[in-house]
Coordinates of C-alpha atoms in Angstrom, one line a residue:
Chain U
M203 CA 0.0 0.0 0.0
P204 CA 1.3 3.5 -0.8
V205 CA 3.1 5.3 2.0
G206 CA 0.8 8.3 2.0
T207 CA -2.2 6.0 2.2
V208 CA -0.8 4.0 5.0
L209 CA 0.1 7.2 6.9
L210 CA -3.4 8.6 6.3
L211 CA -5.0 5.5 7.6
V212 CA -2.6 5.4 10.7
V213 CA -3.2 9.0 11.5
A214 CA -7.0 8.7 11.0
A215 CA -7.1 5.6 13.3
L216 CA -4.9 7.3 15.9
I217 CA -7.1 10.4 15.9
Y218 CA -10.3 8.3 16.0
F219 CA -9.2 6.0 18.7
G220 CA -7.3 8.6 20.6
V221 CA -10.3 11.0 20.7
G222 CA -12.5 8.0 21.5
Q223 CA -10.4 7.0 24.5
R224 CA -10.2 10.6 25.7
L225 CA -14.0 11.1 25.4
L226 CA -14.7 7.8 27.3
D227 CA -12.2 8.9 29.8
R228 CA -14.4 12.0 30.5
M229 CA -17.3 9.9 31.5
R230 CA -16.3 8.6 34.9
L231 CA -14.3 5.9 33.3
T232 CA -10.7 5.6 34.3
D233 CA -7.9 5.7 31.7
T234 CA -7.6 1.9 31.8
Q235 CA -11.3 1.3 31.6
A236 CA -11.6 3.6 28.6
L237 CA -8.7 1.8 26.9
I238 CA -10.2 -1.6 27.6
A239 CA -13.5 -0.4 26.2
I240 CA -11.8 0.8 23.0
A241 CA -9.9 -2.4 22.7
L242 CA -13.1 -4.5 23.2
M243 CA -14.8 -2.4 20.5
I244 CA -12.0 -3.0 18.1
G245 CA -11.5 -6.7 18.8
G246 CA -15.3 -7.3 19.0
S247 CA -15.8 -5.7 15.6
F248 CA -14.9 -9.0 14.0
I249 CA -17.6 -10.9 15.9
T250 CA -21.2 -10.8 15.0
L251 CA -23.7 -13.0 17.0
P252 CA -26.7 -14.1 15.0
L253 CA -30.0 -13.6 16.9
R254 CA -32.5 -14.7 14.3
T255 CA -32.2 -16.3 10.9
G256 CA -34.8 -16.5 8.1
R257 CA -36.1 -14.0 5.6
T258 CA -35.4 -11.1 8.0
T259 CA -32.3 -11.9 9.8
V260 CA -30.9 -10.0 12.8
G261 CA -27.6 -10.1 14.6
I262 CA -25.6 -8.0 17.0
N263 CA -22.0 -7.1 16.6
L264 CA -19.9 -7.5 19.7
G265 CA -17.7 -4.4 19.2
G266 CA -20.2 -2.1 17.6
G267 CA -23.3 -3.3 19.5
L268 CA -22.8 -5.2 22.8
V269 CA -19.8 -3.2 24.1
P270 CA -21.3 0.3 23.7
L271 CA -24.6 -1.0 25.1
G272 CA -22.7 -2.5 28.0
L273 CA -21.1 0.9 28.6
V274 CA -24.5 2.5 28.5
V275 CA -25.8 0.1 31.1
Y276 CA -22.7 0.7 33.2
L277 CA -23.2 4.5 33.0
L278 CA -26.8 4.2 33.9
I279 CA -26.0 2.0 36.9
R280 CA -23.4 4.5 38.1
A281 CA -25.6 7.5 37.6
D282 CA -25.8 9.7 40.7
T283 CA -29.5 10.0 40.9
A284 CA -32.7 8.4 39.6
R285 CA -33.4 11.8 37.9
E286 CA -30.2 11.6 35.9
R287 CA -31.1 8.0 34.8
V288 CA -34.6 9.1 33.7
R289 CA -33.2 12.1 32.0
S290 CA -30.7 10.0 30.1
L291 CA -33.4 7.5 29.0
V292 CA -35.7 10.3 27.9
A293 CA -32.9 11.9 26.0
A294 CA -32.3 8.6 24.3
L295 CA -36.0 8.3 23.4
V296 CA -36.1 11.8 22.0
T297 CA -32.9 11.3 20.1
G298 CA -34.2 8.1 18.5
G299 CA -37.4 9.8 17.6
V300 CA -35.7 12.8 16.0
V301 CA -33.3 10.7 14.1
Y302 CA -36.0 8.3 12.9
G303 CA -38.2 11.3 11.9
I304 CA -35.4 12.8 9.9
S305 CA -34.6 9.5 8.2
Q306 CA -38.2 9.4 7.1
F307 CA -38.2 13.0 5.7
T308 CA -37.1 11.6 2.5
D309 CA -35.3 8.7 0.9
F310 CA -32.4 11.2 0.6
D311 CA -29.1 10.5 -0.7
P312 CA -26.1 12.0 1.1
S313 CA -26.4 14.6 -1.7
S314 CA -29.8 15.8 -0.7
P315 CA -30.1 19.6 -0.5
Y316 CA -32.0 19.2 2.7
L317 CA -28.8 18.0 4.3
F318 CA -25.7 20.0 4.8
I319 CA -23.8 16.9 5.6
D320 CA -23.8 13.1 5.0
P321 CA -26.5 11.2 7.0
L322 CA -23.8 9.4 9.0
W323 CA -22.4 12.6 10.4
L324 CA -25.8 14.3 10.4
F325 CA -27.5 11.6 12.5
S326 CA -24.6 11.6 14.9
I327 CA -24.6 15.3 15.3
V328 CA -28.3 15.4 15.7
A329 CA -28.0 12.7 18.3
G330 CA -25.3 14.8 20.0
I331 CA -27.3 18.0 20.0
V332 CA -30.6 16.4 21.1
G333 CA -28.8 14.2 23.6
Y334 CA -26.9 17.2 25.1
L335 CA -30.0 19.4 25.2
A336 CA -32.1 16.8 26.7
G337 CA -29.5 15.2 28.9
R338 CA -27.3 18.1 29.8
S339 CA -24.2 16.0 30.7
R340 CA -21.5 14.1 28.9
R341 CA -22.7 10.8 30.2
A342 CA -26.4 11.5 29.3
S343 CA -25.2 12.6 25.8
F344 CA -23.3 9.4 25.3
I345 CA -26.3 7.3 26.4
A346 CA -28.6 9.3 24.2
G347 CA -26.3 9.0 21.2
V348 CA -25.9 5.2 21.5
L349 CA -29.3 4.2 22.7
G350 CA -31.0 6.7 20.3
L351 CA -29.5 5.1 17.2
F352 CA -30.0 1.7 18.7
A353 CA -33.7 2.4 19.0
V354 CA -33.8 3.5 15.3
D355 CA -32.3 0.1 14.4
L356 CA -34.9 -1.7 16.5
V357 CA -37.7 0.2 14.7
H358 CA -36.2 -0.8 11.4
F359 CA -36.0 -4.4 12.5
A360 CA -39.6 -4.3 13.8
Q361 CA -40.7 -2.8 10.5
A362 CA -38.8 -5.4 8.5
L363 CA -40.2 -8.3 10.6
L364 CA -43.8 -7.1 10.4
S365 CA -43.6 -6.6 6.6
N366 CA -41.6 -9.8 6.1
M367 CA -38.9 -7.8 4.4
P368 CA -36.0 -9.7 3.0
T369 CA -33.3 -7.8 4.8
R370 CA -30.5 -8.2 7.3
V371 CA -30.2 -6.1 10.4
V372 CA -26.9 -6.2 12.2
L373 CA -27.0 -4.0 15.2
G374 CA -23.7 -2.2 15.4
G375 CA -22.6 -4.3 12.4
A376 CA -19.9 -1.8 11.3
G377 CA -18.1 -2.5 14.6
V378 CA -16.0 0.3 15.9
F379 CA -17.0 2.4 12.8
D380 CA -20.7 1.9 13.3
A381 CA -23.0 4.9 13.5
L382 CA -23.9 3.7 17.0
I383 CA -20.4 4.4 18.3
V384 CA -19.7 7.4 16.0
S385 CA -22.9 8.9 17.3
G386 CA -22.1 8.3 21.0
L387 CA -18.6 9.8 20.6
I388 CA -19.8 12.8 18.7
A389 CA -22.5 13.3 21.3
V390 CA -20.1 13.3 24.2
G391 CA -17.6 15.4 22.2
L392 CA -20.3 18.1 21.6
A393 CA -21.3 17.9 25.3
E394 CA -17.7 18.4 26.2
F395 CA -17.1 21.2 23.8
V396 CA -20.4 23.1 24.4
G397 CA -20.3 22.4 28.2
E398 CA -16.7 23.6 28.5
T399 CA -17.3 26.6 26.4
R400 CA -20.4 27.6 28.3
E401 CA -18.6 27.2 31.6
R402 CA -15.6 29.2 30.5
L403 CA -17.8 32.0 29.0
Q404 CA -19.7 32.2 32.2
E405 CA -16.6 32.0 34.4
G406 CA -15.2 34.8 32.3
G407 CA -18.2 36.9 33.1
E408 CA -17.9 36.2 36.8
E409 CA -14.2 37.0 37.0
L410 CA -14.6 40.5 35.8
Chain G
M300 CA -33.3 28.0 29.7
R301 CA -34.5 25.5 32.3
V302 CA -34.0 21.8 31.8
G303 CA -37.7 21.1 31.8
M304 CA -38.2 23.7 29.1
R305 CA -35.5 22.2 26.9
L306 CA -37.0 18.7 27.4
A307 CA -40.4 20.0 26.5
L308 CA -39.0 21.6 23.3
A309 CA -37.2 18.5 22.3
L310 CA -40.3 16.4 22.9
L311 CA -42.4 18.8 20.9
A312 CA -40.0 18.5 18.0
F313 CA -40.2 14.7 18.3
C314 CA -43.9 14.7 18.3
L315 CA -44.1 17.0 15.3
L316 CA -41.8 14.8 13.4
I317 CA -43.8 11.7 14.2
A318 CA -47.2 13.3 13.7
F319 CA -46.4 15.1 10.5
P320 CA -43.9 13.1 8.5
E321 CA -45.7 14.0 5.2
V322 CA -45.2 17.7 5.9
T323 CA -41.5 17.3 6.0
K324 CA -41.3 14.7 3.2
A325 CA -39.0 15.9 0.4
D326 CA -38.2 14.1 -2.8
E327 CA -35.0 12.5 -3.9
R328 CA -35.8 12.8 -7.5
R329 CA -37.3 9.4 -7.7
D330 CA -40.4 11.1 -9.1
G331 CA -39.1 10.9 -12.6
G332 CA -37.6 14.4 -12.2
Y333 CA -33.9 15.2 -12.7
F334 CA -31.6 18.1 -12.8
T335 CA -29.9 19.6 -15.9
L336 CA -26.5 21.2 -15.4
R337 CA -25.9 24.2 -17.7
D338 CA -22.9 26.6 -17.8
E339 CA -23.1 30.4 -18.1
S340 CA -23.6 30.2 -21.9
G341 CA -26.6 27.9 -21.5
E342 CA -24.7 24.8 -22.8
M343 CA -26.1 21.6 -21.3
I344 CA -23.3 19.8 -19.5
T345 CA -25.1 16.8 -18.2
M346 CA -28.2 15.6 -16.3
T347 CA -28.5 13.8 -13.0
A348 CA -31.0 12.8 -10.3
R349 CA -28.3 13.6 -7.8
E350 CA -29.1 16.7 -5.8
L351 CA -26.2 19.2 -6.0
D352 CA -25.0 22.0 -3.7
P353 CA -23.0 25.1 -4.4
G354 CA -19.3 24.1 -4.4
D355 CA -19.9 20.6 -5.7
Q356 CA -17.7 19.9 -8.7
Y357 CA -18.2 17.9 -11.9
I358 CA -15.5 16.6 -14.3
A359 CA -17.3 16.1 -17.6
G360 CA -16.6 13.4 -20.1
D361 CA -14.2 15.9 -22.0
N362 CA -12.4 16.6 -18.7
R363 CA -13.8 20.1 -18.3
L364 CA -14.2 20.9 -14.6
F365 CA -17.4 22.7 -13.5
E366 CA -18.4 24.0 -10.1
V367 CA -22.0 24.3 -9.1
V368 CA -23.1 27.9 -8.5
R369 CA -26.8 27.5 -7.6
T370 CA -29.8 25.4 -8.3
E371 CA -33.1 27.0 -9.6
G372 CA -35.9 24.4 -9.9
D373 CA -34.6 21.6 -12.1
E374 CA -31.8 23.7 -13.5
V375 CA -28.3 23.8 -12.0
L376 CA -26.1 26.6 -13.0
V377 CA -22.4 25.6 -13.1
R378 CA -19.3 27.6 -14.0
F379 CA -16.4 26.4 -15.9
V380 CA -13.3 26.2 -13.8
E381 CA -10.6 24.6 -15.9
T382 CA -9.8 21.6 -18.0
V383 CA -8.5 18.9 -15.8
E384 CA -5.4 17.0 -16.8
L385 CA -5.9 13.3 -16.1
P386 CA -3.0 11.1 -15.2
D387 CA -1.1 9.9 -18.2
V388 CA -1.7 6.2 -18.1
S389 CA -0.8 5.3 -21.7
G390 CA 2.5 3.8 -20.6
E391 CA 0.8 1.5 -18.1
L392 CA -1.5 -0.1 -20.6
L393 CA 0.9 -1.8 -22.9
G394 CA 0.2 -5.1 -24.5
A395 CA -1.0 -8.1 -22.5
Q396 CA -0.4 -6.4 -19.2
V397 CA -3.7 -4.5 -19.5
A398 CA -5.8 -7.4 -18.3
Q399 CA -3.2 -9.3 -16.3
A400 CA -3.7 -8.7 -12.7
E401 CA -1.0 -10.1 -10.4
E402 CA -1.8 -13.6 -9.6
G403 CA -3.6 -13.6 -6.2
G404 CA -2.5 -10.1 -5.7
G405 CA -5.7 -8.2 -6.1
V406 CA -8.8 -8.2 -4.0
V407 CA -12.0 -6.3 -4.8
G408 CA -15.1 -5.7 -2.7
I409 CA -18.5 -4.9 -4.3
Y410 CA -21.8 -4.1 -2.6
H411 CA -25.0 -2.2 -3.3
T412 CA -26.3 0.4 -0.8
H413 CA -29.5 0.7 -2.9
N414 CA -30.1 -2.9 -3.8
D415 CA -33.7 -2.2 -4.8
E416 CA -32.6 -0.1 -7.9
S417 CA -33.8 -1.5 -11.2
Y418 CA -34.1 -0.7 -14.9
V419 CA -37.6 0.0 -16.1
P420 CA -37.3 -1.1 -19.8
T421 CA -36.1 -4.5 -18.6
S422 CA -38.1 -5.3 -15.5
G423 CA -40.9 -2.8 -15.7
T424 CA -40.1 -1.1 -12.4
E425 CA -37.4 1.3 -11.2
S426 CA -37.3 -0.2 -7.7
R427 CA -38.0 -3.6 -6.3
D428 CA -39.6 -3.8 -2.9
D429 CA -38.1 -7.2 -2.2
G430 CA -34.7 -5.7 -2.6
R431 CA -33.7 -8.0 -5.5
G432 CA -33.2 -5.0 -7.9
D433 CA -31.6 -5.4 -11.3
V434 CA -28.6 -3.5 -10.1
L435 CA -27.5 -6.7 -8.3
E436 CA -27.0 -8.2 -11.7
V437 CA -24.8 -5.4 -12.8
G438 CA -22.6 -5.9 -9.7
K439 CA -22.4 -9.6 -10.3
T440 CA -21.3 -9.0 -13.9
L441 CA -18.7 -6.6 -12.7
A442 CA -17.5 -9.2 -10.2
S443 CA -17.3 -12.0 -12.9
G444 CA -15.4 -9.7 -15.2
L445 CA -12.8 -9.0 -12.5
E446 CA -12.5 -12.7 -11.5
E447 CA -11.9 -13.6 -15.1
Q448 CA -8.8 -11.4 -14.9
G449 CA -7.5 -13.3 -11.9
L450 CA -8.7 -11.0 -9.1
T451 CA -10.4 -12.2 -6.0
V452 CA -13.8 -10.6 -5.7
Y453 CA -16.1 -10.4 -2.7
W454 CA -19.5 -9.4 -4.0
S455 CA -22.2 -8.8 -1.4
D456 CA -25.9 -8.8 -2.2
N457 CA -26.8 -7.9 1.3
S458 CA -30.1 -5.9 1.5
H459 CA -30.2 -2.4 2.9
I460 CA -33.9 -1.6 2.1
P461 CA -35.8 0.5 2.7
H462 CA -34.3 3.1 0.4
D463 CA -34.3 5.8 3.0
G464 CA -31.9 8.1 4.9
Q465 CA -30.5 5.3 6.9
A466 CA -29.6 3.1 3.9
Y467 CA -25.9 4.2 3.9
I468 CA -25.7 3.6 7.7
R469 CA -27.0 0.0 7.0
S470 CA -24.7 -0.5 4.0
R471 CA -21.8 0.7 6.1
R472 CA -22.0 -2.6 8.0
T473 CA -21.7 -4.5 4.7
A474 CA -18.8 -2.3 3.7
V475 CA -17.0 -3.0 6.9
E476 CA -17.7 -6.7 6.6
L477 CA -16.1 -6.6 3.1
L478 CA -13.1 -4.7 4.5
Q479 CA -12.3 -7.7 6.6
N480 CA -11.1 -9.3 3.3
E481 CA -8.6 -6.5 2.9
P482 CA -9.8 -5.4 -0.6
D483 CA -7.6 -3.2 -2.7
T484 CA -10.7 -1.3 -3.8
L485 CA -14.3 -1.2 -2.5
I486 CA -17.1 -0.4 -5.0
D487 CA -20.7 0.6 -4.3
V488 CA -22.7 -0.1 -7.5
H489 CA -25.7 2.0 -8.3
R490 CA -27.8 3.4 -11.1
D491 CA -28.9 7.0 -11.8
A492 CA -32.3 8.3 -12.6
T493 CA -32.2 10.5 -15.7
P494 CA -33.6 10.3 -19.3
P495 CA -31.9 7.4 -21.2
E496 CA -29.9 9.5 -23.6
V497 CA -27.6 10.8 -20.8
Y498 CA -26.1 7.3 -20.4
E499 CA -26.8 5.7 -23.8
T500 CA -23.6 5.0 -25.8
E501 CA -21.9 2.5 -28.0
V502 CA -18.4 1.3 -27.1
E503 CA -16.6 -0.6 -29.8
G504 CA -19.8 -0.8 -31.7
V505 CA -21.6 -2.5 -28.8
P506 CA -24.5 -0.7 -27.1
A507 CA -23.8 -0.1 -23.4
T508 CA -24.6 2.5 -20.7
K509 CA -22.0 5.0 -19.6
V510 CA -20.7 4.9 -16.1
R511 CA -20.6 7.9 -13.7
L512 CA -18.1 8.0 -10.8
V513 CA -19.1 9.7 -7.5
V514 CA -16.6 10.8 -4.9
G515 CA -17.8 12.0 -1.5
R516 CA -16.2 15.3 -0.3
Q517 CA -17.1 14.9 3.4
N518 CA -14.4 12.6 4.5
Q519 CA -10.7 12.4 5.0
N520 CA -10.1 10.2 2.0
R521 CA -11.6 12.6 -0.5
E522 CA -8.3 13.6 -2.2
A523 CA -7.1 10.0 -2.5
N524 CA -10.5 8.8 -3.9
L525 CA -10.6 11.7 -6.3
E526 CA -7.2 10.7 -7.7
Y527 CA -8.4 7.2 -7.9
A528 CA -11.5 8.3 -9.8
K529 CA -9.3 10.3 -12.2
R530 CA -7.2 7.2 -12.8
L531 CA -10.4 5.2 -13.5
K532 CA -11.5 7.7 -16.0
A533 CA -8.0 8.0 -17.6
V534 CA -7.8 4.2 -18.1
A535 CA -11.4 4.0 -19.4
D536 CA -10.7 6.9 -21.8
Q537 CA -7.8 5.0 -23.2
L538 CA -9.4 1.6 -23.4
Y539 CA -13.0 2.5 -24.0
P540 CA -13.5 6.1 -25.0
G541 CA -16.9 7.4 -24.1
L542 CA -17.6 4.8 -21.4
V543 CA -17.2 7.3 -18.5
E544 CA -19.8 10.0 -18.4
G545 CA -18.0 12.0 -15.7
I546 CA -17.0 12.3 -12.1
F547 CA -19.0 14.0 -9.4
D548 CA -17.0 15.3 -6.5
A549 CA -20.0 16.0 -4.4
K550 CA -21.2 16.6 -0.9
G551 CA -21.6 13.4 1.2
N552 CA -19.5 10.7 2.6
Y553 CA -20.9 7.6 0.9
N554 CA -19.0 5.5 3.5
Q555 CA -15.8 6.5 1.7
D556 CA -14.3 7.5 5.0
L557 CA -13.7 3.8 5.4
G558 CA -10.7 3.8 3.1
P559 CA -8.9 5.2 0.1
K560 CA -9.9 3.6 -3.2
T561 CA -13.5 3.4 -2.2
I562 CA -15.8 4.6 -5.0
L563 CA -19.4 4.8 -6.0
L564 CA -20.3 3.8 -9.6
E565 CA -23.5 4.5 -11.4
F566 CA -24.2 2.3 -14.3
G567 CA -26.8 4.0 -16.5
A568 CA -30.2 5.2 -15.3
H569 CA -33.5 3.5 -14.5
T570 CA -34.6 4.4 -18.1
N571 CA -31.7 2.4 -19.6
R572 CA -31.7 -1.4 -20.3
L573 CA -30.2 -3.8 -17.8
D574 CA -28.3 -5.7 -20.6
H575 CA -26.7 -2.4 -21.6
A576 CA -25.7 -1.7 -18.0
K577 CA -24.3 -5.2 -17.7
Q578 CA -22.3 -4.6 -20.9
A579 CA -20.9 -1.5 -19.3
A580 CA -19.9 -3.5 -16.2
E581 CA -18.0 -6.0 -18.5
F582 CA -16.1 -3.1 -20.0
F583 CA -15.5 -1.4 -16.7
A584 CA -14.1 -4.7 -15.2
K585 CA -11.2 -4.3 -17.6
V586 CA -10.6 -0.7 -16.4
I587 CA -10.3 -1.3 -12.7
P588 CA -7.1 -3.5 -12.4
A589 CA -4.9 -0.9 -14.1
A590 CA -6.6 2.1 -12.4
A591 CA -6.3 0.5 -9.0
G592 CA -2.7 -0.4 -9.6
L593 CA -3.3 -4.1 -9.6
T594 CA -1.3 -4.8 -12.8
P595 CA 2.5 -5.0 -12.8
S596 CA 2.8 -2.1 -15.2
S597 CA 0.4 0.2 -13.3
K598 CA 1.3 -0.6 -9.7
Q599 CA 4.0 2.1 -9.1
A600 CA 2.2 5.0 -10.9
A601 CA -1.1 4.2 -9.1
E602 CA 0.6 4.1 -5.8
E603 CA 2.4 7.5 -6.4
Q604 CA -0.8 9.2 -7.7
I605 CA -3.2 7.9 -5.1
S606 CA -0.6 8.3 -2.4
G607 CA -0.2 11.9 -3.3
G608 CA -3.9 12.5 -2.8
A609 CA -3.7 10.6 0.5
S610 CA -0.8 12.8 1.6
R611 CA -2.8 16.0 0.9
S612 CA -5.7 14.5 2.8
L613 CA -3.4 13.7 5.7
V614 CA -2.2 17.4 5.8
W615 CA -5.8 18.6 5.9
T616 CA -6.8 16.0 8.6
V617 CA -3.9 17.0 10.8
L618 CA -4.6 20.7 10.3
I619 CA -8.3 20.4 11.0
V620 CA -7.7 18.2 14.1
G621 CA -5.0 20.7 15.2
A622 CA -7.3 23.7 14.8
V623 CA -10.2 22.1 16.6
G624 CA -7.9 20.8 19.4
G625 CA -6.2 24.2 19.7
A626 CA -9.5 26.0 19.9
F627 CA -10.7 23.6 22.6
L628 CA -7.5 24.0 24.6
L629 CA -7.8 27.8 24.3
I630 CA -11.4 27.7 25.5
S631 CA -10.7 25.2 28.3
R632 CA -7.8 27.4 29.5
G633 CA -10.2 30.2 29.7
K634 CA -8.4 32.7 27.4
I635 CA -11.5 33.2 25.3
G636 CA -13.6 33.1 28.4
S637 CA -12.0 36.1 29.9
L638 CA -12.3 38.0 26.7
A639 CA -15.9 37.0 26.3
G640 CA -16.6 37.9 29.9
F641 CA -15.3 41.4 29.2
F642 CA -17.7 41.8 26.4
R643 CA -20.5 40.3 28.4
R644 CA -19.9 42.7 31.2
E645 CA -19.7 45.6 28.8
A646 CA -23.0 44.5 27.2
G647 CA -24.6 44.1 30.6
L648 CA -25.6 40.5 30.0
G649 CA -26.8 38.3 32.9
E650 CA -24.8 36.1 35.1
R651 CA -24.7 32.3 35.1
D652 CA -27.4 30.2 36.7
P653 CA -25.7 27.6 38.9
E654 CA -29.0 25.7 39.3
T655 CA -29.0 24.5 35.7
D656 CA -25.3 24.5 35.1
D657 CA -24.6 20.9 36.0
D658 CA -22.4 19.7 33.2
R659 CA -20.6 16.6 34.0

């Protein structure tokens, strides 16, 4: 493979996983826990567990589905208050609804004029914004991002099953590159960025 | 704004979306409509069902590069930028090497994000609800053509229906699955939706459809993929003049962030015949090995050209990440905060509300 291409891939991977680790680290996970989570996501990307076979098949990827869902459960269990738990779950529901609603706007291509950006990034950013607005914390944003897109996948699966659609639903099937994880990371990244900026802007106001 | 208010607003938006999906329903030009690209002089450049944005670029069959200025109804105004010089591949296509891929050395992955797409003159429908669209036949033909040249091909007929905004997110899973076979190039096979004449052609006296290449601008591999697309066109122009209709360098990702040498190909439109699209796939199968650097005579040149694109992408990636990281550091260290605080005080804006400021 050409050197430039290899370098590009290496740097992209380093940035992606580096940022991923850093973001997980900001959510009450220790450095080691965040690294283990990333390693499990990468390693688990190669394993998909079949859940149902037939005309409509469904499976779940270990790295792209089970590990992020496990993280979500862990974060929910470790939430400070019941209120935070409820808020995170409501944020996830709202995120799922908004993302599903947008995906039904149109059968748009990434080139649609109604989008300023590719659906992959758009849904992740929407999940991030809605997750942050509704959840108001890094952890709630991550939960909303991951669970929100997971809910959309479940709706798709239910629709496929009800209409006997010949399709294959693999939850988190793109492993560590799946929209589920991209969305969770963008969500917590936005929460971090917006939260930090707001705090600093307000602190700036108080200092003077 | 209080948390409750924010939640209420978010819930309201959610309810509106669910209750009134038809209000927000837009079209993707599957209504039989299409866009006509014209330059300042009114010359028709091409047609496409692809929705375009200002800044999107198009390399026409004659290598003229156009940039989209604006869209008015079904008309897209483009401006001529320059004539693009494609890579000189004539030296790479000598003699028998053209179709001789290195033995066991080349791997290709093929999939179909829109596996429902069909050709009306052949099957009477433009889209098959069962997901077994004609476009699968085109992909299969492309795969066979590549295999005949000694390449290993992984062709996936995975279904990603319905043809909605989540289709690329679903097909991303197929693309990642294919990547586990370490393909040298990954191809998403589609068809367009224009009048038939846009894609009708004859290559070596044989009726076929033309092929359009689509590169997504919104990912870090854009430069490398654009170089790859140019190589595909350059090789096709040498081997089968007129086979390539053009290259869109358009908004979108198309899962091309997954790697360099990932490309979207459109074989004809729904108004063309399936056998013509399959013929185009047979021709195009002979184009891919040399363009992707999978023949002994093309390997070095392909690596240099695509690597050059990758290096440019690399610089951009590092610059963007550096800028975002720098901005974040600046903010978190409070430099901007103090500055903003000054302006806030001067403007007499309110103080923070610690009750709702519970970011964690």
